[in-house]
mmCIF file of C-alpha atoms and ligand atoms in Angstrom:
data_model
loop_
_atom_site.group_PDB
_atom_site.id
_atom_site.type_symbol
_atom_site.label_atom_id
_atom_site.label_comp_id
_atom_site.label_asym_id
_atom_site.label_seq_id
_atom_site.Cartn_x
_atom_site.Cartn_y
_atom_site.Cartn_z
ATOM 1 C CA MET A 187 100.427 69.509 100.952
ATOM 2 C CA ALA A 188 100.281 71.701 97.864
ATOM 3 C CA PRO A 189 102.882 74.307 97.725
ATOM 4 C CA ASN A 190 100.490 77.286 97.618
ATOM 5 C CA LEU A 191 98.393 76.201 100.482
ATOM 6 C CA ASP A 192 98.903 78.310 103.719
ATOM 7 C CA HIS A 193 98.336 77.397 107.332
ATOM 8 C CA TYR A 194 94.412 78.069 107.010
ATOM 9 C CA ASN A 195 94.125 75.851 103.868
ATOM 10 C CA ARG A 196 93.807 78.900 101.619
ATOM 11 C CA GLU A 197 95.049 78.305 98.162
ATOM 12 C CA ILE A 198 97.410 81.207 97.035
ATOM 13 C CA THR A 199 96.866 81.721 93.297
ATOM 14 C CA TYR A 200 96.976 85.637 92.875
ATOM 15 C CA LEU A 201 100.028 87.790 92.691
ATOM 16 C CA ARG A 202 99.597 91.513 92.659
ATOM 17 C CA VAL A 203 102.837 93.305 91.483
ATOM 18 C CA SER A 204 103.740 96.848 92.088
ATOM 19 C CA VAL A 205 106.096 97.689 89.060
ATOM 20 C CA ILE A 206 106.867 101.159 90.432
ATOM 21 C CA ASP A 207 106.617 103.446 93.408
ATOM 22 C CA ARG A 208 106.342 106.615 91.567
ATOM 23 C CA CYS A 209 102.988 108.126 90.346
ATOM 24 C CA ASN A 210 101.908 110.967 88.315
ATOM 25 C CA LEU A 211 99.235 111.855 90.685
ATOM 26 C CA ARG A 212 99.499 112.919 94.554
ATOM 27 C CA CYS A 213 96.119 111.617 95.973
ATOM 28 C CA PHE A 214 96.001 112.977 99.459
ATOM 29 C CA TYR A 215 95.102 109.573 101.180
ATOM 30 C CA CYS A 216 97.744 107.583 99.135
ATOM 31 C CA THR A 217 100.804 109.740 98.704
ATOM 32 C CA PRO A 218 102.230 112.237 101.194
ATOM 33 C CA VAL A 219 102.924 115.689 99.792
ATOM 34 C CA LYS A 220 105.883 116.438 102.088
ATOM 35 C CA ASP A 221 108.875 114.201 102.598
ATOM 36 C CA LEU A 222 107.870 111.537 99.859
ATOM 37 C CA LYS A 223 110.571 109.088 100.093
ATOM 38 C CA LEU A 224 111.050 107.338 96.553
ATOM 39 C CA PHE A 225 113.078 104.126 96.035
ATOM 40 C CA ALA A 226 116.485 104.674 94.065
ATOM 41 C CA HIS A 227 115.905 103.426 90.511
ATOM 42 C CA ALA A 228 118.371 100.658 91.277
ATOM 43 C CA ASP A 229 116.249 99.359 94.171
ATOM 44 C CA ILE A 230 113.104 98.948 91.924
ATOM 45 C CA LEU A 231 112.946 95.497 90.312
ATOM 46 C CA SER A 232 113.644 95.417 86.749
ATOM 47 C CA TYR A 233 111.104 93.844 84.206
ATOM 48 C CA GLU A 234 113.343 90.838 83.911
ATOM 49 C CA GLU A 235 113.314 90.432 87.553
ATOM 50 C CA ILE A 236 109.676 90.884 87.836
ATOM 51 C CA LEU A 237 109.163 88.247 85.068
ATOM 52 C CA LYS A 238 111.398 85.796 86.966
ATOM 53 C CA VAL A 239 109.466 86.227 90.181
ATOM 54 C CA ILE A 240 106.112 85.704 88.282
ATOM 55 C CA ARG A 241 107.548 82.519 86.583
ATOM 56 C CA VAL A 242 108.750 81.123 90.035
ATOM 57 C CA GLY A 243 105.240 82.044 91.298
ATOM 58 C CA THR A 244 103.551 79.975 88.526
ATOM 59 C CA ASP A 245 105.734 77.097 89.634
ATOM 60 C CA ILE A 246 103.879 76.957 93.141
ATOM 61 C CA GLY A 247 100.447 77.779 91.682
ATOM 62 C CA ILE A 248 100.084 81.500 90.864
ATOM 63 C CA LYS A 249 97.669 81.756 87.986
ATOM 64 C CA LYS A 250 96.558 85.394 88.268
ATOM 65 C CA VAL A 251 98.546 88.693 88.100
ATOM 66 C CA ARG A 252 97.615 92.198 88.454
ATOM 67 C CA LEU A 253 100.180 94.892 87.533
ATOM 68 C CA THR A 254 99.787 98.074 89.646
ATOM 69 C CA GLY A 255 101.964 100.781 91.222
ATOM 70 C CA GLY A 256 102.554 103.648 91.783
ATOM 71 C CA GLU A 257 101.253 104.291 88.476
ATOM 72 C CA PRO A 258 102.227 101.379 86.140
ATOM 73 C CA LEU A 259 101.551 103.301 82.982
ATOM 74 C CA ILE A 260 104.461 105.731 83.674
ATOM 75 C CA ARG A 261 107.062 103.038 83.684
ATOM 76 C CA ARG A 262 108.851 102.912 80.360
ATOM 77 C CA ASN A 263 107.795 100.238 77.892
ATOM 78 C CA PHE A 264 105.029 99.097 80.173
ATOM 79 C CA ALA A 265 103.156 97.628 77.232
ATOM 80 C CA HIS A 266 106.271 95.347 76.831
ATOM 81 C CA LEU A 267 106.072 93.864 80.273
ATOM 82 C CA VAL A 268 102.166 93.287 79.812
ATOM 83 C CA GLU A 269 103.038 91.382 76.697
ATOM 84 C CA SER A 270 105.759 89.240 78.414
ATOM 85 C CA VAL A 271 103.382 88.497 81.191
ATOM 86 C CA CYS A 272 100.661 87.459 78.894
ATOM 87 C CA ARG A 273 103.228 84.979 77.330
ATOM 88 C CA ILE A 274 103.968 83.161 80.650
ATOM 89 C CA PRO A 275 102.324 79.645 80.471
ATOM 90 C CA ARG A 276 100.082 78.952 83.338
ATOM 91 C CA ILE A 277 99.060 82.688 83.880
ATOM 92 C CA GLU A 278 95.369 82.680 83.088
ATOM 93 C CA ASP A 279 94.397 86.208 84.021
ATOM 94 C CA ILE A 280 96.261 89.370 83.754
ATOM 95 C CA SER A 281 95.002 92.825 84.526
ATOM 96 C CA VAL A 282 96.210 96.358 85.347
ATOM 97 C CA THR A 283 95.210 98.896 87.811
ATOM 98 C CA THR A 284 95.987 102.584 86.625
ATOM 99 C CA ASN A 285 94.848 106.097 87.516
ATOM 100 C CA GLY A 286 93.840 106.254 83.928
ATOM 101 C CA VAL A 287 95.862 109.522 83.261
ATOM 102 C CA LEU A 288 97.724 108.200 80.356
ATOM 103 C CA LEU A 289 95.052 105.583 79.234
ATOM 104 C CA ARG A 290 93.925 107.645 76.076
ATOM 105 C CA GLU A 291 97.401 106.931 74.709
ATOM 106 C CA MET A 292 97.987 103.569 76.289
ATOM 107 C CA ALA A 293 94.702 101.651 75.950
ATOM 108 C CA LEU A 294 95.453 100.532 72.421
ATOM 109 C CA PRO A 295 99.039 99.312 73.070
ATOM 110 C CA LEU A 296 97.986 97.548 76.292
ATOM 111 C CA PHE A 297 95.120 95.925 74.482
ATOM 112 C CA GLU A 298 97.501 94.780 71.617
ATOM 113 C CA ALA A 299 99.970 93.575 74.288
ATOM 114 C CA GLY A 300 97.240 91.083 75.492
ATOM 115 C CA ILE A 301 95.091 92.376 78.358
ATOM 116 C CA ARG A 302 91.459 92.689 78.180
ATOM 117 C CA ARG A 303 90.363 93.809 81.745
ATOM 118 C CA ILE A 304 91.458 97.212 83.470
ATOM 119 C CA ASN A 305 90.804 99.015 86.669
ATOM 120 C CA VAL A 306 90.734 102.694 86.585
ATOM 121 C CA SER A 307 90.840 104.695 89.801
ATOM 122 C CA LEU A 308 88.460 107.673 89.802
ATOM 123 C CA ASP A 309 87.114 108.782 93.007
ATOM 124 C CA THR A 310 84.981 111.785 91.897
ATOM 125 C CA LEU A 311 83.095 113.009 88.670
ATOM 126 C CA ASN A 312 83.780 116.573 89.552
ATOM 127 C CA PRO A 313 86.965 118.152 87.810
ATOM 128 C CA LEU A 314 87.567 120.560 90.677
ATOM 129 C CA LYS A 315 87.193 118.016 93.321
ATOM 130 C CA TYR A 316 89.476 115.603 91.222
ATOM 131 C CA THR A 317 92.217 118.112 91.388
ATOM 132 C CA LYS A 318 91.590 118.561 95.204
ATOM 133 C CA ILE A 319 91.942 114.784 95.854
ATOM 134 C CA THR A 320 94.968 114.187 93.257
ATOM 135 C CA ARG A 321 96.611 117.645 93.517
ATOM 136 C CA ARG A 322 96.703 117.389 89.674
ATOM 137 C CA GLU A 323 94.452 118.698 86.807
ATOM 138 C CA CYS A 324 93.857 115.417 84.981
ATOM 139 C CA PHE A 325 90.241 114.688 85.201
ATOM 140 C CA HIS A 326 89.606 115.035 81.597
ATOM 141 C CA ASP A 327 92.544 112.861 80.677
ATOM 142 C CA VAL A 328 91.091 110.104 82.796
ATOM 143 C CA TRP A 329 87.474 110.665 81.456
ATOM 144 C CA GLU A 330 88.713 110.390 77.906
ATOM 145 C CA GLY A 331 90.933 107.509 78.639
ATOM 146 C CA LEU A 332 87.955 105.564 80.031
ATOM 147 C CA GLN A 333 86.058 106.144 76.741
ATOM 148 C CA VAL A 334 89.073 105.145 74.680
ATOM 149 C CA ALA A 335 89.430 101.975 76.749
ATOM 150 C CA GLU A 336 85.866 101.309 76.003
ATOM 151 C CA GLU A 337 86.271 101.910 72.130
ATOM 152 C CA VAL A 338 89.329 99.626 72.069
ATOM 153 C CA GLY A 339 87.370 96.837 73.463
ATOM 154 C CA PHE A 340 88.317 96.434 77.100
ATOM 155 C CA SER A 341 85.797 94.578 79.204
ATOM 156 C CA PRO A 342 85.182 94.840 82.002
ATOM 157 C CA ILE A 343 86.173 98.318 82.613
ATOM 158 C CA LYS A 344 86.295 98.643 86.670
ATOM 159 C CA VAL A 345 86.174 102.053 88.047
ATOM 160 C CA ASN A 346 87.530 102.017 91.569
ATOM 161 C CA VAL A 347 86.062 104.732 93.881
ATOM 162 C CA VAL A 348 87.359 105.045 97.315
ATOM 163 C CA ALA A 349 84.522 106.320 99.449
ATOM 164 C CA ILE A 350 85.442 108.988 101.793
ATOM 165 C CA ARG A 351 82.883 110.869 104.111
ATOM 166 C CA GLY A 352 82.912 114.489 103.413
ATOM 167 C CA LEU A 353 84.835 114.197 100.144
ATOM 168 C CA ASN A 354 82.810 112.067 97.669
ATOM 169 C CA ASP A 355 79.935 110.685 99.588
ATOM 170 C CA ASP A 356 77.625 113.406 97.826
ATOM 171 C CA GLU A 357 78.503 111.697 94.603
ATOM 172 C CA LEU A 358 77.235 108.079 95.162
ATOM 173 C CA LEU A 359 73.973 108.614 93.082
ATOM 174 C CA ARG A 360 76.077 110.087 90.171
ATOM 175 C CA PHE A 361 78.294 106.942 90.239
ATOM 176 C CA ALA A 362 75.096 104.900 90.375
ATOM 177 C CA ASN A 363 73.864 106.522 87.383
ATOM 178 C CA LEU A 364 77.179 106.096 85.641
ATOM 179 C CA SER A 365 76.739 102.356 85.984
ATOM 180 C CA VAL A 366 73.457 102.507 84.317
ATOM 181 C CA LEU A 367 74.482 104.639 81.374
ATOM 182 C CA ARG A 368 78.035 103.085 80.687
ATOM 183 C CA PRO A 369 79.218 99.543 80.721
ATOM 184 C CA TYR A 370 81.548 100.295 83.752
ATOM 185 C CA HIS A 371 81.733 98.197 86.923
ATOM 186 C CA ILE A 372 81.729 100.954 89.607
ATOM 187 C CA ARG A 373 83.524 99.411 92.623
ATOM 188 C CA PHE A 374 83.302 101.100 95.880
ATOM 189 C CA ILE A 375 86.165 100.481 98.177
ATOM 190 C CA GLU A 376 86.158 101.196 101.830
ATOM 191 C CA TYR A 377 88.883 103.705 102.979
ATOM 192 C CA MET A 378 91.678 101.746 104.683
ATOM 193 C CA PRO A 379 94.094 102.979 107.295
ATOM 194 C CA ILE A 380 97.214 102.231 105.294
ATOM 195 C CA GLY A 381 100.573 104.237 105.371
ATOM 196 C CA ARG A 382 99.782 105.985 108.766
ATOM 197 C CA ASP A 383 99.877 109.346 106.998
ATOM 198 C CA GLY A 384 97.405 110.598 109.535
ATOM 199 C CA ASN A 385 94.580 111.246 106.961
ATOM 200 C CA TRP A 386 92.513 108.199 107.916
ATOM 201 C CA THR A 387 90.074 108.617 110.737
ATOM 202 C CA PRO A 388 87.129 106.727 111.544
ATOM 203 C CA GLU A 389 84.715 109.571 110.727
ATOM 204 C CA LYS A 390 85.805 109.674 107.154
ATOM 205 C CA TYR A 391 85.221 105.988 106.763
ATOM 206 C CA ILE A 392 82.024 104.890 105.129
ATOM 207 C CA SER A 393 80.933 101.065 105.197
ATOM 208 C CA SER A 394 79.760 99.299 102.013
ATOM 209 C CA ASP A 395 76.459 98.844 103.824
ATOM 210 C CA GLU A 396 75.945 102.463 104.186
ATOM 211 C CA ILE A 397 76.837 103.100 100.614
ATOM 212 C CA LYS A 398 74.517 100.316 99.520
ATOM 213 C CA ALA A 399 71.608 101.780 101.433
ATOM 214 C CA GLU A 400 72.224 105.094 99.904
ATOM 215 C CA LEU A 401 72.454 103.680 96.469
ATOM 216 C CA GLU A 402 68.981 101.908 96.940
ATOM 217 C CA ILE A 403 67.440 105.272 96.957
ATOM 218 C CA PHE A 404 68.262 105.319 93.289
ATOM 219 C CA GLY A 405 66.654 102.104 92.524
ATOM 220 C CA PRO A 406 66.551 98.416 93.565
ATOM 221 C CA LEU A 407 69.951 96.654 93.191
ATOM 222 C CA TYR A 408 69.928 93.058 92.033
ATOM 223 C CA LYS A 409 72.523 90.678 93.136
ATOM 224 C CA ILE A 410 75.030 89.076 90.653
ATOM 225 C CA PRO A 411 75.904 85.562 91.666
ATOM 226 C CA HIS A 412 79.565 85.306 92.600
ATOM 227 C CA SER A 413 81.940 83.961 89.998
ATOM 228 C CA THR A 414 85.429 82.715 90.559
ATOM 229 C CA ASN A 415 86.961 85.778 88.967
ATOM 230 C CA ASP A 416 85.186 88.373 91.282
ATOM 231 C CA GLY A 417 87.621 88.275 94.064
ATOM 232 C CA PRO A 418 86.413 89.901 97.240
ATOM 233 C CA ALA A 419 83.780 92.193 95.304
ATOM 234 C CA GLU A 420 80.145 91.763 96.017
ATOM 235 C CA ARG A 421 78.325 92.475 92.621
ATOM 236 C CA TYR A 422 74.902 94.174 92.025
ATOM 237 C CA ARG A 423 73.240 95.827 89.098
ATOM 238 C CA PHE A 424 70.423 98.300 88.686
ATOM 239 C CA GLU A 425 67.557 97.261 86.406
ATOM 240 C CA SER A 426 68.477 97.690 82.743
ATOM 241 C CA ALA A 427 71.903 99.058 83.572
ATOM 242 C CA LYS A 428 74.868 98.666 81.081
ATOM 243 C CA GLY A 429 77.380 98.278 83.928
ATOM 244 C CA GLU A 430 77.476 97.002 87.526
ATOM 245 C CA ILE A 431 77.956 98.094 90.945
ATOM 246 C CA GLY A 432 80.568 96.349 93.243
ATOM 247 C CA PHE A 433 81.554 96.715 96.881
ATOM 248 C CA ILE A 434 84.889 95.887 98.133
ATOM 249 C CA SER A 435 84.685 95.796 102.206
ATOM 250 C CA PRO A 436 87.981 95.144 103.678
ATOM 251 C CA LEU A 437 87.153 96.541 106.861
ATOM 252 C CA SER A 438 83.282 95.717 107.409
ATOM 253 C CA HIS A 439 83.346 92.319 105.723
ATOM 254 C CA HIS A 440 86.657 90.789 106.199
ATOM 255 C CA PHE A 441 87.536 88.618 103.140
ATOM 256 C CA CYS A 442 90.520 87.094 104.873
ATOM 257 C CA PRO A 443 89.078 83.669 104.993
ATOM 258 C CA SER A 444 89.110 83.537 101.195
ATOM 259 C CA CYS A 445 92.204 85.490 100.612
ATOM 260 C CA ASN A 446 94.258 84.070 97.865
ATOM 261 C CA ARG A 447 96.805 86.792 97.347
ATOM 262 C CA LEU A 448 100.520 87.715 97.680
ATOM 263 C CA ARG A 449 101.921 91.041 96.902
ATOM 264 C CA LEU A 450 105.200 91.837 95.356
ATOM 265 C CA THR A 451 106.367 95.270 96.176
ATOM 266 C CA ALA A 452 108.170 97.670 93.817
ATOM 267 C CA ASP A 453 111.337 97.125 95.780
ATOM 268 C CA GLY A 454 111.097 93.347 95.589
ATOM 269 C CA LYS A 455 109.572 92.121 98.812
ATOM 270 C CA LEU A 456 106.915 89.589 98.991
ATOM 271 C CA ARG A 457 104.123 90.846 101.360
ATOM 272 C CA PRO A 458 101.801 88.151 102.779
ATOM 273 C CA CYS A 459 99.098 90.602 104.031
ATOM 274 C CA LEU A 460 98.238 94.165 102.768
ATOM 275 C CA PHE A 461 97.916 95.331 106.339
ATOM 276 C CA ALA A 462 100.993 93.869 107.933
ATOM 277 C CA ASP A 463 104.589 95.085 107.167
ATOM 278 C CA ASP A 464 105.920 91.531 107.656
ATOM 279 C CA GLU A 465 107.758 90.931 104.325
ATOM 280 C CA VAL A 466 109.994 88.394 102.636
ATOM 281 C CA ASP A 467 113.023 89.928 100.713
ATOM 282 C CA ILE A 468 113.127 88.245 97.351
ATOM 283 C CA LYS A 469 115.197 91.024 95.593
ATOM 284 C CA THR A 470 118.494 90.487 97.375
ATOM 285 C CA PRO A 471 118.627 86.551 96.953
ATOM 286 C CA LEU A 472 117.491 87.035 93.336
ATOM 287 C CA ARG A 473 120.346 89.608 92.594
ATOM 288 C CA ASN A 474 122.747 87.237 94.556
ATOM 289 C CA GLY A 475 121.987 84.680 91.805
ATOM 290 C CA CYS A 476 120.075 82.223 93.920
ATOM 291 C CA SER A 477 118.385 79.426 92.108
ATOM 292 C CA HIS A 478 114.851 79.105 90.979
ATOM 293 C CA GLU A 479 114.411 76.252 93.529
ATOM 294 C CA ASP A 480 115.525 78.807 96.243
ATOM 295 C CA LEU A 481 113.181 81.508 95.065
ATOM 296 C CA LYS A 482 110.376 78.921 95.293
ATOM 297 C CA VAL A 483 111.180 78.448 99.015
ATOM 298 C CA LEU A 484 110.896 82.198 99.514
ATOM 299 C CA PHE A 485 107.455 82.068 97.821
ATOM 300 C CA ARG A 486 106.408 79.266 100.241
ATOM 301 C CA GLU A 487 107.863 81.159 103.209
ATOM 302 C CA ALA A 488 105.807 84.180 102.347
ATOM 303 C CA ILE A 489 102.608 81.848 102.058
ATOM 304 C CA ALA A 490 103.481 80.338 105.440
ATOM 305 C CA ARG A 491 103.685 83.827 106.880
ATOM 306 C CA LYS A 492 100.101 84.830 105.748
ATOM 307 C CA PRO A 493 98.145 85.759 108.853
ATOM 308 C CA ARG A 494 94.789 84.114 109.468
ATOM 309 C CA GLU A 495 93.243 87.644 109.220
ATOM 310 C CA HIS A 496 94.263 91.208 109.367
ATOM 311 C CA HIS A 497 93.645 93.663 112.310
ATOM 312 C CA ALA A 498 93.305 96.941 110.367
ATOM 313 C CA GLU A 499 90.657 98.200 112.707
ATOM 314 C CA THR A 500 92.906 98.189 115.627
ATOM 315 C CA LEU A 501 96.391 99.015 114.047
ATOM 316 C CA GLU A 502 98.472 101.030 116.300
ATOM 317 C CA LYS A 503 100.487 104.002 115.067
ATOM 318 C CA GLY A 504 103.738 102.616 113.755
ATOM 319 C CA GLU A 505 102.246 99.578 112.247
ATOM 320 C CA CYS A 506 101.459 99.239 108.342
ATOM 321 C CA LEU A 507 103.750 101.955 107.652
ATOM 322 C CA ARG A 508 104.538 101.196 104.036
ATOM 323 C CA LEU A 509 102.879 103.503 101.516
ATOM 324 C CA MET A 510 100.095 102.292 99.302
ATOM 325 C CA SER A 511 101.875 103.448 96.348
ATOM 326 C CA THR A 512 104.716 101.000 96.854
ATOM 327 C CA ILE A 513 102.411 98.143 97.575
ATOM 328 C CA GLY A 514 99.902 98.793 94.931
ATOM 329 C CA GLY A 515 96.406 98.347 96.697
HETATM 330 N N1 LIG B 161 98.149 104.378 90.341
HETATM 331 C C1 LIG B 161 97.202 103.205 90.264
HETATM 332 C C2 LIG B 161 95.718 103.641 90.589
HETATM 333 O O1 LIG B 161 95.520 104.788 90.951
HETATM 334 O O2 LIG B 161 94.871 102.914 90.380
HETATM 335 C C3 LIG B 161 97.542 101.999 91.125
HETATM 336 C C4 LIG B 161 98.104 102.043 92.422
HETATM 337 S S1 LIG B 161 96.904 102.783 93.664
HETATM 338 C C5 LIG B 161 97.789 102.618 95.054
HETATM 339 C C6 LIG B 161 95.693 101.475 93.701
HETATM 340 C C7 LIG B 161 94.277 101.561 94.283
HETATM 341 O O3 LIG B 161 94.542 101.757 95.717
HETATM 342 C C8 LIG B 161 93.704 102.877 93.959
HETATM 343 O O4 LIG B 161 92.280 102.529 93.498
HETATM 344 C C9 LIG B 161 93.626 103.748 95.109
HETATM 345 O O5 LIG B 161 92.580 104.634 95.191
HETATM 346 C C10 LIG B 161 93.568 102.677 96.234
HETATM 347 N N2 LIG B 161 93.979 103.231 97.575
HETATM 348 C C11 LIG B 161 95.140 103.867 97.954
HETATM 349 N N3 LIG B 161 95.124 104.188 99.234
HETATM 350 C C12 LIG B 161 93.879 103.591 99.569
HETATM 351 C C13 LIG B 161 93.365 103.563 101.000
HETATM 352 N N4 LIG B 161 93.838 104.147 101.955
HETATM 353 N N5 LIG B 161 92.076 103.022 101.112
HETATM 354 C C14 LIG B 161 91.621 102.464 100.045
HETATM 355 N N6 LIG B 161 91.967 102.454 98.847
HETATM 356 C C15 LIG B 161 93.187 103.035 98.671
#
């Protein structure tokens, strides 16, 4: 049996790495404003450790890496990490998820470090609402960052929009229009009950089908055939649009049967499923000097512990406690 096949015959090829738990925003649905517990610096994996874990991953079949956070761009010398990951043989695809606040300054160094694709999270096109969501006044930084990323040559630039009823459901058509005018891939993500911060309620959740129906008021959406790099996104395009629309539907259309991911948390745990707090500690053995072969065993264990599917809809209070900012989405 191939080392990266799980019990349900899924091939695990994708590692999402949270490089830091800290963030320069305080999005209300992601980061609590009170009692925010951050890891001690010593508990966060060093770049050397992250690179070591990724190299071990490539030995069992990891080919694709996403660097996320917290906010990855606030970590010192982040472009250096990107460059080092790009140099790892057998990594065929590397991308970054960022809130874009520092993208204006960082787009060129990141491009020069070797990445070509970037995901920027932006839930609203309204600067005042942006401040309400993120508790920071950075809308214009992100907006300019997107433009600089485009000038520098990033392609595709994906804009992640978490759709939340009563918050940004009045902006769906503005985002649709943005996908027509700019070469951005607007990706609507269903709001997920993660972190148990009490913010998520069923009323705030909007399904991808509902968003799609609303967007079709704007014009017909043409389906783009699925390609291997799409992950779970269903892709569409409006006629003559420069960009695209994508739907990521973890709740309404489980993509568990095709899940190919493991996550590495900022504090060095391999997490088999986004929605389950079952994790394999890789940091302690790593720091205790365990061998490359032993680390491979831990990877296999994390793969073996991947559940058949998540049960996010029925999570009880007290499950899935880890904050999204330490997992990275
Ligand atoms: N700081 C980076 C950013 O903002 O993109 C990377 C980390 S952030 C945790 C990654 C993604 O997770 C963001 O697009 C964010 O909107 C999304 N996210 C956080 N909490 C979420 C939730 N409860 N449901 C859906 N998406 C969520």
